[in-house]
CSV table of C-alpha atoms in Angstrom, one decimal:
chain,number,residue,atom,x,y,z
A,1,UNK,CA,123.3,7.7,108.6
A,2,UNK,CA,125.4,10.7,109.6
A,3,UNK,CA,127.7,12.4,107.1
A,4,UNK,CA,130.3,15.0,107.8
A,5,UNK,CA,130.8,17.5,104.9
A,6,UNK,CA,133.9,19.7,105.1
A,7,UNK,CA,134.2,23.2,103.6
A,8,UNK,CA,137.8,23.5,104.6
A,9,UNK,CA,140.8,21.4,103.7
A,10,UNK,CA,141.6,18.5,106.0
A,11,UNK,CA,145.3,17.9,106.6
A,12,UNK,CA,146.4,14.3,105.8
A,13,UNK,CA,149.7,13.8,107.5
A,14,UNK,CA,151.8,11.7,109.8
A,15,UNK,CA,151.0,14.3,112.5
A,16,UNK,CA,147.3,13.2,112.3
A,17,UNK,CA,148.4,9.5,112.5
A,18,UNK,CA,150.4,10.2,115.6
A,19,UNK,CA,147.5,11.8,117.4
A,20,UNK,CA,145.2,9.1,116.3
A,21,UNK,CA,147.6,6.6,117.8
A,22,UNK,CA,147.4,8.4,121.1
A,23,UNK,CA,143.6,8.3,121.1
A,24,UNK,CA,143.8,4.6,120.3
A,25,UNK,CA,146.1,4.2,123.3
A,26,UNK,CA,143.6,5.9,125.5
A,27,UNK,CA,141.0,3.6,124.2
A,28,UNK,CA,143.0,0.4,124.6
A,29,UNK,CA,144.5,1.0,128.1
A,30,UNK,CA,141.1,1.4,129.7
A,31,UNK,CA,141.9,4.3,131.9
A,32,UNK,CA,139.3,6.5,130.2
A,33,UNK,CA,136.1,4.6,130.6
A,34,UNK,CA,133.7,6.4,128.3
A,35,UNK,CA,135.2,4.8,125.2
A,36,UNK,CA,133.8,1.5,126.4
A,37,UNK,CA,130.4,2.5,127.5
A,38,UNK,CA,128.7,1.6,124.2
A,39,UNK,CA,129.8,-2.0,124.9
A,40,UNK,CA,129.6,-2.3,128.7
A,41,UNK,CA,126.4,-0.3,128.8
A,42,UNK,CA,124.6,-3.3,127.3
A,43,UNK,CA,125.0,-5.1,130.7
A,44,UNK,CA,123.4,-2.2,132.4
A,45,UNK,CA,120.4,-2.4,130.0
A,46,UNK,CA,119.4,-5.8,131.3
A,47,UNK,CA,119.6,-4.7,134.9
A,48,UNK,CA,117.5,-1.7,134.2
A,49,UNK,CA,114.7,-3.6,132.6
A,50,UNK,CA,114.7,-6.1,135.4
A,51,UNK,CA,114.4,-3.2,137.9
A,52,UNK,CA,111.6,-1.6,135.9
A,53,UNK,CA,109.3,-4.6,136.4
A,54,UNK,CA,108.9,-3.5,140.0
A,55,UNK,CA,107.7,0.0,139.0
A,56,UNK,CA,104.2,-0.6,137.8
A,57,UNK,CA,102.9,2.1,140.1
A,58,UNK,CA,105.3,4.8,138.8
A,59,UNK,CA,103.9,7.4,136.4
A,60,UNK,CA,106.5,10.2,136.8
A,61,UNK,CA,110.3,10.2,136.9
A,62,UNK,CA,112.1,13.2,138.6
A,63,UNK,CA,115.8,13.3,137.9
A,64,UNK,CA,117.7,15.2,140.6
A,65,UNK,CA,121.2,16.0,139.2
A,66,UNK,CA,123.3,18.8,137.8
A,67,UNK,CA,125.9,19.2,135.1
A,68,UNK,CA,126.9,15.8,133.7
A,69,UNK,CA,124.1,14.1,135.7
A,70,UNK,CA,121.4,15.9,133.8
A,71,UNK,CA,122.5,17.8,130.7
A,72,UNK,CA,123.0,14.7,128.5
A,73,UNK,CA,119.6,13.3,129.6
A,74,UNK,CA,117.9,16.5,128.8
A,75,UNK,CA,119.7,16.7,125.4
A,76,UNK,CA,118.6,13.2,124.4
A,77,UNK,CA,115.0,13.8,125.6
A,78,UNK,CA,114.8,17.0,123.6
A,79,UNK,CA,116.3,15.4,120.4
A,80,UNK,CA,113.7,12.6,120.7
A,81,UNK,CA,110.9,14.9,121.5
A,82,UNK,CA,108.6,13.5,118.8
A,83,UNK,CA,108.6,10.1,120.6
A,84,UNK,CA,105.8,9.5,123.1
A,85,UNK,CA,107.2,9.1,126.7
A,86,UNK,CA,106.2,6.0,128.7
A,87,UNK,CA,106.5,8.1,131.8
A,88,UNK,CA,106.7,11.9,132.3
A,89,UNK,CA,110.3,13.0,132.9
A,90,UNK,CA,111.0,16.0,135.1
A,91,UNK,CA,114.5,17.4,135.8
A,92,UNK,CA,115.6,19.3,138.9
A,93,UNK,CA,119.1,20.6,138.1
A,94,UNK,CA,119.3,23.8,139.9
A,95,UNK,CA,118.5,25.1,143.4
A,96,UNK,CA,116.0,27.6,142.0
A,97,UNK,CA,113.0,27.6,144.4
A,98,UNK,CA,110.5,28.3,141.6
A,99,UNK,CA,111.6,25.4,139.5
A,100,UNK,CA,111.5,23.1,142.5
A,101,UNK,CA,108.0,24.2,143.5
A,102,UNK,CA,106.7,23.9,139.9
A,103,UNK,CA,107.7,20.2,139.8
A,104,UNK,CA,106.5,19.4,143.3
A,105,UNK,CA,103.1,21.0,142.5
A,106,UNK,CA,102.8,18.9,139.4
A,107,UNK,CA,103.4,15.4,140.8
A,108,UNK,CA,101.9,12.9,143.3
A,109,UNK,CA,104.6,11.4,145.5
A,110,UNK,CA,103.2,7.9,145.5
A,111,UNK,CA,103.3,7.8,141.6
A,112,UNK,CA,106.8,9.3,141.3
A,113,UNK,CA,110.3,7.8,141.3
A,114,UNK,CA,113.0,10.3,142.3
A,115,UNK,CA,116.4,9.5,140.8
A,116,UNK,CA,119.1,11.1,142.8
A,117,UNK,CA,122.2,11.2,140.5
A,118,UNK,CA,125.6,12.3,141.6
A,119,UNK,CA,128.9,10.8,140.5
A,120,UNK,CA,130.8,12.1,143.6
A,121,UNK,CA,127.9,11.4,145.9
A,122,UNK,CA,128.3,14.8,147.5
A,123,UNK,CA,127.2,17.3,144.9
A,124,UNK,CA,125.9,20.2,147.0
A,125,UNK,CA,122.9,21.1,144.7
A,126,UNK,CA,121.8,17.5,144.3
A,127,UNK,CA,122.0,16.6,147.9
A,128,UNK,CA,120.3,19.8,148.9
A,129,UNK,CA,117.3,19.1,146.6
A,130,UNK,CA,117.2,15.6,147.9
A,131,UNK,CA,116.9,16.9,151.4
A,132,UNK,CA,114.1,19.2,150.3
A,133,UNK,CA,112.1,16.3,148.8
A,134,UNK,CA,112.5,14.2,151.9
A,135,UNK,CA,111.3,17.1,154.0
A,136,UNK,CA,108.4,17.8,151.6
A,137,UNK,CA,107.0,14.3,151.7
A,138,UNK,CA,108.5,12.8,154.8
A,139,UNK,CA,108.4,9.2,153.4
A,140,UNK,CA,108.9,6.3,155.8
A,141,UNK,CA,110.0,3.8,153.2
A,142,UNK,CA,112.6,5.3,150.8
A,143,UNK,CA,113.0,2.1,148.7
A,144,UNK,CA,109.7,2.5,146.8
A,145,UNK,CA,110.1,6.1,145.5
A,146,UNK,CA,113.9,6.7,145.4
A,147,UNK,CA,116.8,5.4,143.2
A,148,UNK,CA,120.4,6.4,143.5
A,149,UNK,CA,123.0,6.7,140.7
A,150,UNK,CA,126.6,7.3,141.9
A,151,UNK,CA,130.1,5.9,142.0
A,152,UNK,CA,130.9,2.8,144.0
A,153,UNK,CA,131.9,3.5,147.5
A,154,UNK,CA,130.5,7.1,147.9
A,155,UNK,CA,128.7,8.3,151.0
A,156,UNK,CA,125.5,8.5,148.9
A,157,UNK,CA,125.8,4.8,148.0
A,158,UNK,CA,126.2,4.0,151.7
A,159,UNK,CA,123.1,6.1,152.5
A,160,UNK,CA,121.2,4.2,149.9
A,161,UNK,CA,122.2,0.8,151.3
A,162,UNK,CA,121.3,1.8,154.8
A,163,UNK,CA,117.8,2.7,153.5
A,164,UNK,CA,117.3,-0.2,151.1
A,165,UNK,CA,117.4,2.1,148.1
A,166,UNK,CA,118.3,0.6,144.7
A,167,UNK,CA,121.7,1.8,143.4
A,168,UNK,CA,123.1,1.9,139.9
A,169,UNK,CA,126.9,2.6,139.8
A,170,UNK,CA,128.8,4.7,137.3
A,171,UNK,CA,132.3,3.3,136.3
A,172,UNK,CA,134.8,5.3,138.3
A,173,UNK,CA,136.9,6.0,135.2
A,174,UNK,CA,134.0,7.7,133.5
A,175,UNK,CA,133.8,11.5,134.1
A,176,UNK,CA,130.5,13.2,134.7
A,177,UNK,CA,130.3,15.1,131.4
A,178,UNK,CA,131.2,11.9,129.5
A,179,UNK,CA,128.7,9.7,131.4
A,180,UNK,CA,125.4,10.0,129.5
A,181,UNK,CA,125.8,6.5,128.0
A,182,UNK,CA,126.3,5.0,131.5
A,183,UNK,CA,123.6,4.5,134.1
A,184,UNK,CA,123.4,8.3,134.4
A,185,UNK,CA,121.6,8.5,131.1
A,186,UNK,CA,120.4,5.0,130.4
A,187,UNK,CA,118.3,4.5,133.6
A,188,UNK,CA,116.0,7.6,133.3
A,189,UNK,CA,115.8,7.3,129.6
A,190,UNK,CA,114.9,3.6,129.6
A,191,UNK,CA,112.3,4.1,132.4
A,192,UNK,CA,110.7,6.8,130.2
A,193,UNK,CA,110.5,4.4,127.2
A,194,UNK,CA,113.4,5.4,125.0
A,195,UNK,CA,115.2,2.6,123.2
A,196,UNK,CA,118.6,2.7,125.0
A,197,UNK,CA,119.9,-0.4,123.1
A,198,UNK,CA,119.6,1.6,119.9
A,199,UNK,CA,121.3,4.5,121.6
A,200,UNK,CA,124.2,2.3,122.4
A,201,UNK,CA,124.2,0.7,118.9
A,202,UNK,CA,124.6,4.2,117.4
A,203,UNK,CA,127.5,5.0,119.7
A,204,UNK,CA,129.1,1.6,118.7
A,205,UNK,CA,128.7,2.5,115.1
A,206,UNK,CA,130.6,5.8,115.7
A,207,UNK,CA,133.3,4.1,117.6
A,208,UNK,CA,133.7,1.5,114.8
A,209,UNK,CA,134.0,4.2,112.1
A,210,UNK,CA,136.5,6.5,113.8
A,211,UNK,CA,138.5,4.0,116.0
A,212,UNK,CA,138.2,0.5,114.6
A,213,UNK,CA,138.1,1.4,110.9
A,214,UNK,CA,140.4,4.4,111.4
A,215,UNK,CA,138.5,7.0,109.5
A,216,UNK,CA,140.9,9.9,110.2
A,217,UNK,CA,138.5,12.7,109.2
A,218,UNK,CA,137.4,13.4,112.8
A,219,UNK,CA,141.1,13.6,113.9
A,220,UNK,CA,141.8,15.9,111.0
A,221,UNK,CA,138.9,18.1,112.0
A,222,UNK,CA,140.1,18.1,115.6
A,223,UNK,CA,143.6,19.1,114.4
A,224,UNK,CA,142.2,22.0,112.4
A,225,UNK,CA,140.4,23.2,115.6
A,226,UNK,CA,143.4,22.8,117.8
A,227,UNK,CA,146.0,24.5,115.6
A,228,UNK,CA,143.9,27.2,114.0
A,229,UNK,CA,145.7,30.4,115.0
A,230,UNK,CA,142.8,32.8,115.0
A,231,UNK,CA,139.8,30.7,115.8
A,232,UNK,CA,139.4,30.3,119.5
A,233,UNK,CA,135.6,30.1,119.4
A,234,UNK,CA,133.8,27.0,118.2
A,235,UNK,CA,130.1,27.4,117.1
A,236,UNK,CA,127.6,24.6,116.8
A,237,UNK,CA,124.8,26.0,114.6
A,238,UNK,CA,121.9,23.4,114.9
A,239,UNK,CA,119.1,23.8,112.4
A,240,UNK,CA,116.3,22.2,114.5
A,241,UNK,CA,114.7,23.3,117.8
A,242,UNK,CA,115.2,19.7,119.1
A,243,UNK,CA,118.9,20.4,119.3
A,244,UNK,CA,118.5,23.3,121.8
A,245,UNK,CA,119.5,21.2,124.9
A,246,UNK,CA,122.0,19.2,122.9
A,247,UNK,CA,123.8,22.6,122.4
A,248,UNK,CA,123.8,23.0,126.2
A,249,UNK,CA,125.3,19.6,126.6
A,250,UNK,CA,128.0,20.3,124.0
A,251,UNK,CA,128.8,23.6,125.7
A,252,UNK,CA,129.5,21.9,129.0
A,253,UNK,CA,131.5,19.0,127.4
A,254,UNK,CA,133.7,21.4,125.3
A,255,UNK,CA,134.2,24.2,127.9
A,256,UNK,CA,134.9,22.0,131.0
A,257,UNK,CA,137.1,19.6,129.0
A,258,UNK,CA,139.3,22.1,127.0
A,259,UNK,CA,139.5,25.3,129.2
A,260,UNK,CA,142.7,24.6,131.2
A,261,UNK,CA,145.9,26.1,132.4
A,262,UNK,CA,149.2,24.8,131.1
A,263,UNK,CA,151.7,26.2,133.5
A,264,UNK,CA,151.4,30.0,133.0
A,265,UNK,CA,149.6,29.6,129.8
A,266,UNK,CA,145.8,29.4,129.4
A,267,UNK,CA,144.2,27.4,126.6
A,268,UNK,CA,140.8,26.4,125.4
A,269,UNK,CA,138.2,26.8,122.7
A,270,UNK,CA,135.1,28.7,123.7
A,271,UNK,CA,131.9,26.8,122.7
A,272,UNK,CA,128.7,28.6,121.5
A,273,UNK,CA,125.5,26.8,120.7
A,274,UNK,CA,123.1,28.4,118.2
A,275,UNK,CA,119.7,27.4,116.8
A,276,UNK,CA,118.8,28.0,113.1
A,277,UNK,CA,117.1,29.7,111.7
A,278,UNK,CA,116.3,31.8,114.8
A,279,UNK,CA,119.9,32.9,115.4
A,280,UNK,CA,120.4,34.0,111.8
A,281,UNK,CA,118.5,37.1,113.1
A,282,UNK,CA,120.9,37.7,116.0
A,283,UNK,CA,124.3,36.1,116.4
A,284,UNK,CA,125.0,35.5,112.7
A,285,UNK,CA,125.8,39.1,112.2
A,286,UNK,CA,128.7,38.8,114.6
A,287,UNK,CA,130.0,35.7,112.8
A,288,UNK,CA,129.7,37.3,109.4
A,289,UNK,CA,131.2,40.7,110.0
A,290,UNK,CA,132.9,40.5,113.4
A,291,UNK,CA,136.3,39.3,114.2
A,292,UNK,CA,137.2,36.1,112.3
A,293,UNK,CA,137.9,34.1,115.4
A,294,UNK,CA,135.3,31.3,115.0
A,295,UNK,CA,134.9,27.9,113.4
A,296,UNK,CA,131.3,26.8,112.7
A,297,UNK,CA,129.7,23.4,112.5
A,298,UNK,CA,126.2,23.2,111.1
A,299,UNK,CA,123.9,20.3,112.0
A,300,UNK,CA,120.9,19.6,109.8
A,301,UNK,CA,118.3,16.8,109.5
A,302,UNK,CA,117.3,15.7,106.0
A,303,UNK,CA,114.1,13.8,106.9
A,304,UNK,CA,111.0,15.2,105.1
A,305,UNK,CA,108.0,16.6,106.8
A,306,UNK,CA,104.4,16.8,105.8
A,307,UNK,CA,104.0,20.5,106.7
A,308,UNK,CA,104.4,22.6,103.5
A,309,UNK,CA,104.4,26.3,102.9
A,310,UNK,CA,101.0,27.0,101.3
A,311,UNK,CA,100.8,28.5,97.8
A,312,UNK,CA,99.2,31.7,99.1
A,313,UNK,CA,100.1,35.2,97.9
A,314,UNK,CA,99.4,38.1,100.3
A,315,UNK,CA,99.0,41.6,98.9
A,316,UNK,CA,102.0,43.6,99.5
A,317,UNK,CA,104.0,40.5,100.7
A,318,UNK,CA,104.6,38.9,97.3
A,319,UNK,CA,108.4,39.0,98.0
A,320,UNK,CA,107.9,36.0,100.3
A,321,UNK,CA,106.2,33.9,97.6
A,322,UNK,CA,109.4,32.2,96.4
A,323,UNK,CA,109.2,29.5,99.1
A,324,UNK,CA,105.7,28.4,98.3
A,325,UNK,CA,105.3,24.6,98.0
A,326,UNK,CA,108.5,23.8,100.0
A,327,UNK,CA,108.2,21.7,103.1
A,328,UNK,CA,109.1,23.6,106.3
A,329,UNK,CA,112.1,21.2,106.7
A,330,UNK,CA,113.4,21.9,103.2
A,331,UNK,CA,113.1,25.6,103.8
A,332,UNK,CA,115.0,25.2,107.1
A,333,UNK,CA,117.7,23.2,105.4
A,334,UNK,CA,118.0,25.6,102.5
A,335,UNK,CA,118.5,28.4,105.1
A,336,UNK,CA,121.2,26.2,106.7
A,337,UNK,CA,123.0,25.7,103.3
A,338,UNK,CA,122.7,29.3,102.3
A,339,UNK,CA,124.2,30.5,105.7
A,340,UNK,CA,127.0,28.0,105.5
A,341,UNK,CA,127.8,29.2,102.0
A,342,UNK,CA,127.8,32.8,103.1
A,343,UNK,CA,130.3,32.0,105.9
A,344,UNK,CA,132.6,30.0,103.5
A,345,UNK,CA,132.6,33.0,101.2
A,346,UNK,CA,133.8,35.1,104.2
A,347,UNK,CA,136.7,32.8,104.7
A,348,UNK,CA,135.5,31.0,107.8
A,349,UNK,CA,136.1,27.3,108.6
A,350,UNK,CA,132.8,25.5,108.1
A,351,UNK,CA,131.6,21.9,108.2
A,352,UNK,CA,128.2,20.3,108.2
A,353,UNK,CA,126.9,17.3,110.1
A,354,UNK,CA,124.0,15.9,108.0
A,355,UNK,CA,121.6,13.4,109.6
A,356,UNK,CA,119.1,11.5,107.5
A,357,UNK,CA,116.7,11.5,110.5
A,358,UNK,CA,116.7,11.9,114.3
A,359,UNK,CA,116.2,8.7,116.3
A,360,UNK,CA,118.0,6.8,119.1
A,361,UNK,CA,120.6,5.3,116.9
A,362,UNK,CA,121.5,8.7,115.3
A,363,UNK,CA,121.5,10.4,118.7
A,364,UNK,CA,123.9,7.8,120.1
A,365,UNK,CA,126.2,8.3,117.2
A,366,UNK,CA,126.2,12.1,117.6
A,367,UNK,CA,126.8,11.9,121.4
A,368,UNK,CA,129.8,9.6,120.9
A,369,UNK,CA,131.1,11.7,118.0
A,370,UNK,CA,131.3,14.8,120.1
A,371,UNK,CA,132.9,13.0,123.0
A,372,UNK,CA,135.5,11.6,120.7
A,373,UNK,CA,136.1,15.0,119.0
A,374,UNK,CA,136.5,16.6,122.5
A,375,UNK,CA,139.1,14.0,123.5
A,376,UNK,CA,141.0,14.5,120.2
A,377,UNK,CA,141.1,18.3,120.6
A,378,UNK,CA,142.2,17.9,124.2
A,379,UNK,CA,145.2,15.6,123.2
A,380,UNK,CA,146.2,18.1,120.5
A,381,UNK,CA,146.0,21.1,122.9
A,382,UNK,CA,148.1,19.1,125.4
A,383,UNK,CA,145.6,19.3,128.3
A,384,UNK,CA,144.0,16.9,130.7
A,385,UNK,CA,140.6,16.6,129.0
A,386,UNK,CA,139.0,14.8,132.0
A,387,UNK,CA,139.6,17.0,135.0
A,388,UNK,CA,138.0,20.3,136.1
A,389,UNK,CA,140.2,22.0,138.7
A,390,UNK,CA,138.7,25.4,138.1
A,391,UNK,CA,135.2,24.1,139.1
A,392,UNK,CA,136.6,22.5,142.2
A,393,UNK,CA,138.1,25.7,143.5
A,394,UNK,CA,134.7,27.4,143.4
A,395,UNK,CA,133.2,24.6,145.4
A,396,UNK,CA,135.8,24.9,148.1
A,397,UNK,CA,135.2,28.6,148.4
A,398,UNK,CA,131.5,28.1,148.6
A,399,UNK,CA,131.9,25.7,151.5
A,400,UNK,CA,134.2,28.0,153.3
A,401,UNK,CA,131.8,31.0,152.8
A,402,UNK,CA,128.8,29.2,154.1
A,403,UNK,CA,130.5,27.6,157.1
A,404,UNK,CA,131.3,31.1,158.6
């Protein structure tokens, strides 16, 4: 289904076993909730489909959320772009007035369900957009066109109960950027027709491989990232346009989880998301000939496509004829392999994630794979992977500035 091919040597040692034991402890003690979402999420699935039966009048879903409340949803929607949506999904994840107006101009209120999604229940951008929507349409009955996703006990949940709005809760031990397999992602994706059971099955398969069956290759990869003296930048080079928003999700997951202070020391691995073959004509030059401070993971899809390069020779352009007859996907993957080989020859750490195709099950596996990899690198760097104190400081300063 998904194969990880390594172009660097994985360390097999008692050190890896010790770190694997710590991840297993995190999993077993239940304090970090995302590990269990592939199993517990199945209960949420039933609740979602019962709720959906009351939404026959809904044609559009508008997700109002930012960061962990939207990036994972956008990533999965983008990766499954070829699948026809049951309902149109819009995302409002910034207080940009043009983006807000574009969505409002494109929908009819009575045909739209607004999902207001905030783990804390007081995310300033989310609540602000919520207020704008209420002012725009001035609804008298909020229960028909609004849905709340939040932690249990938040002020947003209290507001929902006071206005008879349906609420889905997020487990309190699941952080926002690790929450896409909770109600945060499952609800909007299910309402738009994606197979969320398959999504969870894929995540369960990943958990089984790397936790239950103790495949240590992921831990060894994490160790390579964590102890590499020179490589402070981790590049994900995705050879498919459908991964563009997955790259955005990965950047948040990696940056917010691993960029931390340890006393007077600052640690982290800077994430960069690239799309092949487009970024072969931009960022690749820096990776090839710039400072050797990067590790690179390539992602490719092996499924065949019907679109082939025609056997046409254009006068003066015969130098491009060598790809005639290849499918576009084979050409794209050949470019991926050639670029990976070039980087290996330059002495960079390279690995390849190879998917046989891109569907809900593979997407669920990939999501859980990167969450688990992030946790492993965090343990090895000795940081709290699940907090974000630097982000909270900015929020407090904003509140102080605007209260003056």
